[in-house]
Coordinates of C-alpha atoms and ligand atoms in Angstrom, one line a residue:
M1 CA 41.3 -35.3 -0.1
K2 CA 41.3 -33.6 -3.6
K3 CA 44.8 -34.4 -5.1
L4 CA 43.3 -38.1 -5.3
E5 CA 39.4 -37.2 -6.4
E6 CA 40.9 -35.6 -9.0
R7 CA 43.6 -38.4 -10.1
I8 CA 40.7 -40.4 -9.5
L9 CA 38.5 -38.0 -12.8
R10 CA 41.6 -38.0 -15.0
D11 CA 43.3 -41.5 -14.6
G12 CA 39.7 -43.9 -13.4
N13 CA 37.4 -45.5 -15.8
V14 CA 34.9 -46.9 -15.3
L15 CA 34.2 -51.4 -16.4
G16 CA 30.4 -52.4 -15.4
E17 CA 28.0 -51.5 -12.7
N18 CA 30.6 -50.8 -10.1
I19 CA 34.5 -51.5 -10.9
L20 CA 36.8 -48.9 -11.2
K21 CA 39.8 -49.2 -12.5
V22 CA 42.7 -46.5 -11.1
D23 CA 45.4 -49.6 -12.5
S24 CA 47.7 -47.0 -13.5
F25 CA 48.4 -45.2 -10.4
L26 CA 47.0 -47.4 -7.4
T27 CA 46.4 -51.4 -7.9
H28 CA 48.9 -51.5 -10.8
Q29 CA 51.6 -49.5 -11.8
V30 CA 52.4 -47.0 -8.1
D31 CA 52.4 -43.1 -8.4
F32 CA 55.1 -42.6 -4.8
S33 CA 54.7 -39.0 -5.1
L34 CA 50.8 -39.4 -4.7
M35 CA 50.6 -42.2 -2.5
K36 CA 53.4 -40.0 -0.7
E37 CA 50.6 -37.2 0.5
I38 CA 48.4 -40.1 1.2
G39 CA 50.6 -41.7 3.7
Q40 CA 51.2 -37.9 5.3
V41 CA 47.4 -37.1 5.0
F42 CA 46.7 -40.4 7.1
A43 CA 49.7 -39.7 9.2
E44 CA 48.1 -36.8 10.1
K45 CA 45.2 -37.7 11.0
F46 CA 46.2 -40.4 13.2
C47 CA 50.1 -38.9 15.0
N48 CA 48.1 -38.8 18.1
A49 CA 46.5 -42.0 17.5
G50 CA 49.7 -43.7 19.7
I51 CA 49.3 -46.3 16.4
T52 CA 51.9 -48.8 16.4
K53 CA 51.5 -51.5 13.4
V54 CA 49.6 -50.2 10.2
V55 CA 48.6 -54.2 8.5
T56 CA 47.3 -53.9 5.1
I57 CA 46.0 -57.1 2.7
E58 CA 48.7 -58.5 -0.2
A59 CA 48.5 -56.9 -2.7
S60 CA 47.1 -53.1 -3.6
G61 CA 47.5 -52.6 -0.1
I62 CA 51.1 -53.1 0.0
A63 CA 51.8 -49.3 -1.8
P64 CA 49.7 -47.5 0.3
A65 CA 49.9 -48.8 4.3
I66 CA 54.4 -48.4 3.2
Y67 CA 54.1 -45.1 3.2
V68 CA 50.9 -44.6 6.1
A69 CA 53.5 -46.8 8.2
D70 CA 56.4 -44.0 6.5
S71 CA 55.0 -41.2 7.8
L72 CA 53.6 -43.1 11.1
N73 CA 57.4 -44.7 11.6
V74 CA 55.7 -47.3 12.6
P75 CA 56.6 -51.0 11.1
M76 CA 54.0 -52.3 8.4
I77 CA 52.6 -55.6 8.5
F78 CA 50.3 -57.3 5.4
A79 CA 48.4 -60.6 5.8
K80 CA 49.1 -63.3 3.1
K81 CA 46.5 -64.6 0.9
S82 CA 48.5 -67.7 0.8
K83 CA 50.8 -69.1 3.1
N84 CA 53.7 -70.4 2.1
I85 CA 56.8 -72.4 2.9
T86 CA 58.7 -70.1 5.5
M87 CA 56.2 -69.5 7.9
T88 CA 56.6 -72.3 9.5
E89 CA 55.5 -70.5 13.7
G90 CA 52.5 -69.8 15.0
I91 CA 50.3 -67.6 12.1
L92 CA 46.8 -66.1 12.6
T93 CA 43.7 -66.8 10.3
A94 CA 41.0 -64.8 9.1
E95 CA 38.3 -66.2 6.1
V96 CA 37.4 -64.8 3.6
Y97 CA 34.9 -64.1 1.2
S98 CA 35.2 -62.5 -1.5
F99 CA 32.1 -61.1 -3.5
T100 CA 34.0 -60.7 -6.8
K101 CA 35.6 -64.1 -6.9
Q102 CA 33.0 -65.9 -4.6
V103 CA 36.0 -67.8 -3.3
T104 CA 36.8 -67.9 0.3
S105 CA 40.6 -67.3 0.9
T106 CA 42.4 -67.9 4.2
V107 CA 44.8 -65.0 4.8
S108 CA 47.1 -64.5 8.0
I109 CA 49.5 -62.9 9.8
A110 CA 52.0 -64.3 11.3
E111 CA 51.3 -64.2 15.7
K112 CA 54.9 -63.1 16.4
F113 CA 54.1 -59.5 14.4
L114 CA 51.2 -58.4 16.4
D115 CA 50.7 -58.7 20.6
A116 CA 48.0 -57.4 23.5
S117 CA 49.8 -54.2 23.2
D118 CA 49.5 -53.2 19.7
K119 CA 47.3 -50.7 18.3
V120 CA 46.5 -51.0 14.5
L121 CA 45.4 -49.0 12.2
I122 CA 44.2 -50.8 8.4
I123 CA 45.0 -49.4 5.4
D124 CA 43.1 -50.6 1.9
D125 CA 43.9 -49.4 -1.1
F126 CA 39.7 -50.1 -2.0
L127 CA 36.6 -50.3 0.5
A128 CA 33.4 -51.9 -1.6
N129 CA 32.0 -55.0 0.8
G130 CA 34.5 -55.3 4.0
Q131 CA 35.0 -58.4 4.0
A132 CA 39.1 -57.5 3.8
A133 CA 38.5 -54.9 6.4
K134 CA 36.5 -57.7 8.6
G135 CA 39.2 -60.1 8.0
L136 CA 42.0 -58.6 9.3
V137 CA 39.8 -56.9 12.3
E138 CA 39.4 -60.6 13.6
I139 CA 43.3 -60.9 13.1
I140 CA 43.8 -58.1 15.0
Q141 CA 41.6 -59.1 17.9
Q142 CA 42.4 -62.8 18.0
A143 CA 45.8 -61.4 19.2
G144 CA 44.3 -59.1 21.7
A145 CA 45.6 -55.7 20.1
Q146 CA 43.2 -52.6 19.3
V147 CA 42.0 -51.3 16.1
E148 CA 41.9 -47.4 16.5
A149 CA 40.7 -47.2 12.5
I150 CA 40.3 -49.1 8.9
G151 CA 41.8 -46.7 6.5
I152 CA 40.8 -46.5 2.9
V153 CA 42.2 -44.9 -0.1
I154 CA 39.0 -45.4 -2.4
E155 CA 35.7 -46.3 -0.6
K156 CA 32.7 -47.4 -3.0
S157 CA 29.4 -45.6 -0.6
F158 CA 26.9 -48.5 -2.4
Q159 CA 28.3 -51.9 -1.6
D160 CA 27.9 -52.9 2.2
G161 CA 31.5 -52.1 3.6
R162 CA 31.4 -49.1 5.6
N163 CA 28.0 -50.2 7.1
L164 CA 29.6 -53.8 7.8
L165 CA 32.4 -52.3 9.8
E166 CA 31.0 -49.5 11.4
E167 CA 28.5 -52.3 12.6
A168 CA 30.7 -54.2 13.7
G169 CA 31.8 -51.3 15.4
Q170 CA 34.6 -50.0 13.6
K171 CA 35.5 -47.1 12.9
V172 CA 36.4 -45.9 9.1
V173 CA 37.9 -43.2 7.2
S174 CA 38.2 -42.6 3.1
L175 CA 39.9 -40.3 1.7
A176 CA 37.8 -40.3 -1.3
R177 CA 33.9 -42.0 -1.6
I178 CA 31.9 -42.8 -4.9
E179 CA 28.7 -42.3 -4.2
K180 CA 27.5 -43.5 -7.8
F181 CA 28.3 -43.9 -11.1
V182 CA 26.2 -42.6 -13.7
D183 CA 27.1 -43.0 -17.3
G184 CA 30.9 -44.2 -16.8
K185 CA 31.7 -41.1 -15.3
V186 CA 32.5 -41.2 -10.7
V187 CA 30.4 -38.9 -8.7
F188 CA 31.2 -38.5 -5.2
G189 CA 30.0 -37.5 -1.7
K190 CA 31.5 -36.1 1.1
A191 CA 35.3 -37.5 2.2
D192 CA 36.6 -37.9 5.6
A193 CA 40.0 -36.9 4.8
Ligands
G4P1 P1 36.1 -56.1 -0.6 O1 37.6 -56.0 -0.7 O2 35.9 -54.9 0.0 O3 36.0 -57.3 1.0 O4 35.7 -56.3 -1.4 P2 35.7 -57.6 -2.4 O5 35.4 -58.8 -2.5 O6 34.4 -57.6 -3.1 O7 36.6 -57.4 -3.5 C1 37.0 -58.0 -3.7 C2 39.1 -57.8 -4.4 O8 38.2 -57.2 -5.7 C3 39.8 -56.4 -3.9 O9 40.8 -57.2 -4.6 C4 39.5 -55.7 -3.7 O10 40.1 -54.2 -3.5 C5 39.2 -55.3 -4.9 N1 38.1 -53.5 -5.0 C6 36.5 -54.2 -5.0 N2 36.5 -53.1 -5.8 C7 37.2 -52.9 -6.0 C8 37.4 -51.6 -7.9 O11 35.8 -51.1 -8.5 N3 38.8 -51.8 -8.7 C9 39.3 -52.1 -7.7 N4 40.7 -52.1 -9.1 N5 39.0 -53.1 -7.2 C10 38.1 -53.4 -6.3 P3 41.9 -58.0 -4.3 O12 41.5 -59.4 -5.3 O13 41.6 -58.7 -3.0 O14 43.3 -57.9 -3.8 P4 44.0 -57.5 -4.8 O15 44.0 -56.8 -5.8 O16 44.9 -56.0 -4.0 O17 45.6 -58.8 -5.1

């Protein structure tokens, strides 16, 4: 997605070896007009796939996922990273290990929101090591639902996420694919949309 790549080049900041900071439009402050276009691009790709739900994980996946769900006219569900006192009914859970934070957390979705008739499009802001998306796939499969694909806004292709997910039989569609960082500059590979 050319517009997204241009925005990353303009407003993204490379931190250290492998982190891209995009807090001015995606992970902290949100540019809703860019999100709207992201939603439309994913919707064009999946409008004939029979998607019934969009699933993401809090926090930064929520903004793009809402716009994808809006464009596909289906509900959006976000997995929670901590159980709150209102989650009293059945919940589906998965353990997600964060390489960045070196902690494992339990993510959950109430089981009433997914069932075997669902065909799900997973959306997330970043694909790095793929652990978050793997956890979402596990939860969706526990519900007996089908994962159609995993839609990613920014993929860091030099990390293991895509391989891990594709080896598990999942389809990954990324709007921007970062091949590497060279002297603090982003180098893109060929994106999927
Ligand atoms: P994974 O998400 O692919 O499993 O990889 P990893 O464990 O390495 O990522 C942990 C967290 O760091 C995730 O957010 C992920 O989105 C985020 N992340 C990974 N690489 C980058 C990056 O280059 N830039 C930015 N801005 N974030 C990155 P999280 O902590 O689970 O959630 P949240 O920030 O959405 O609340």
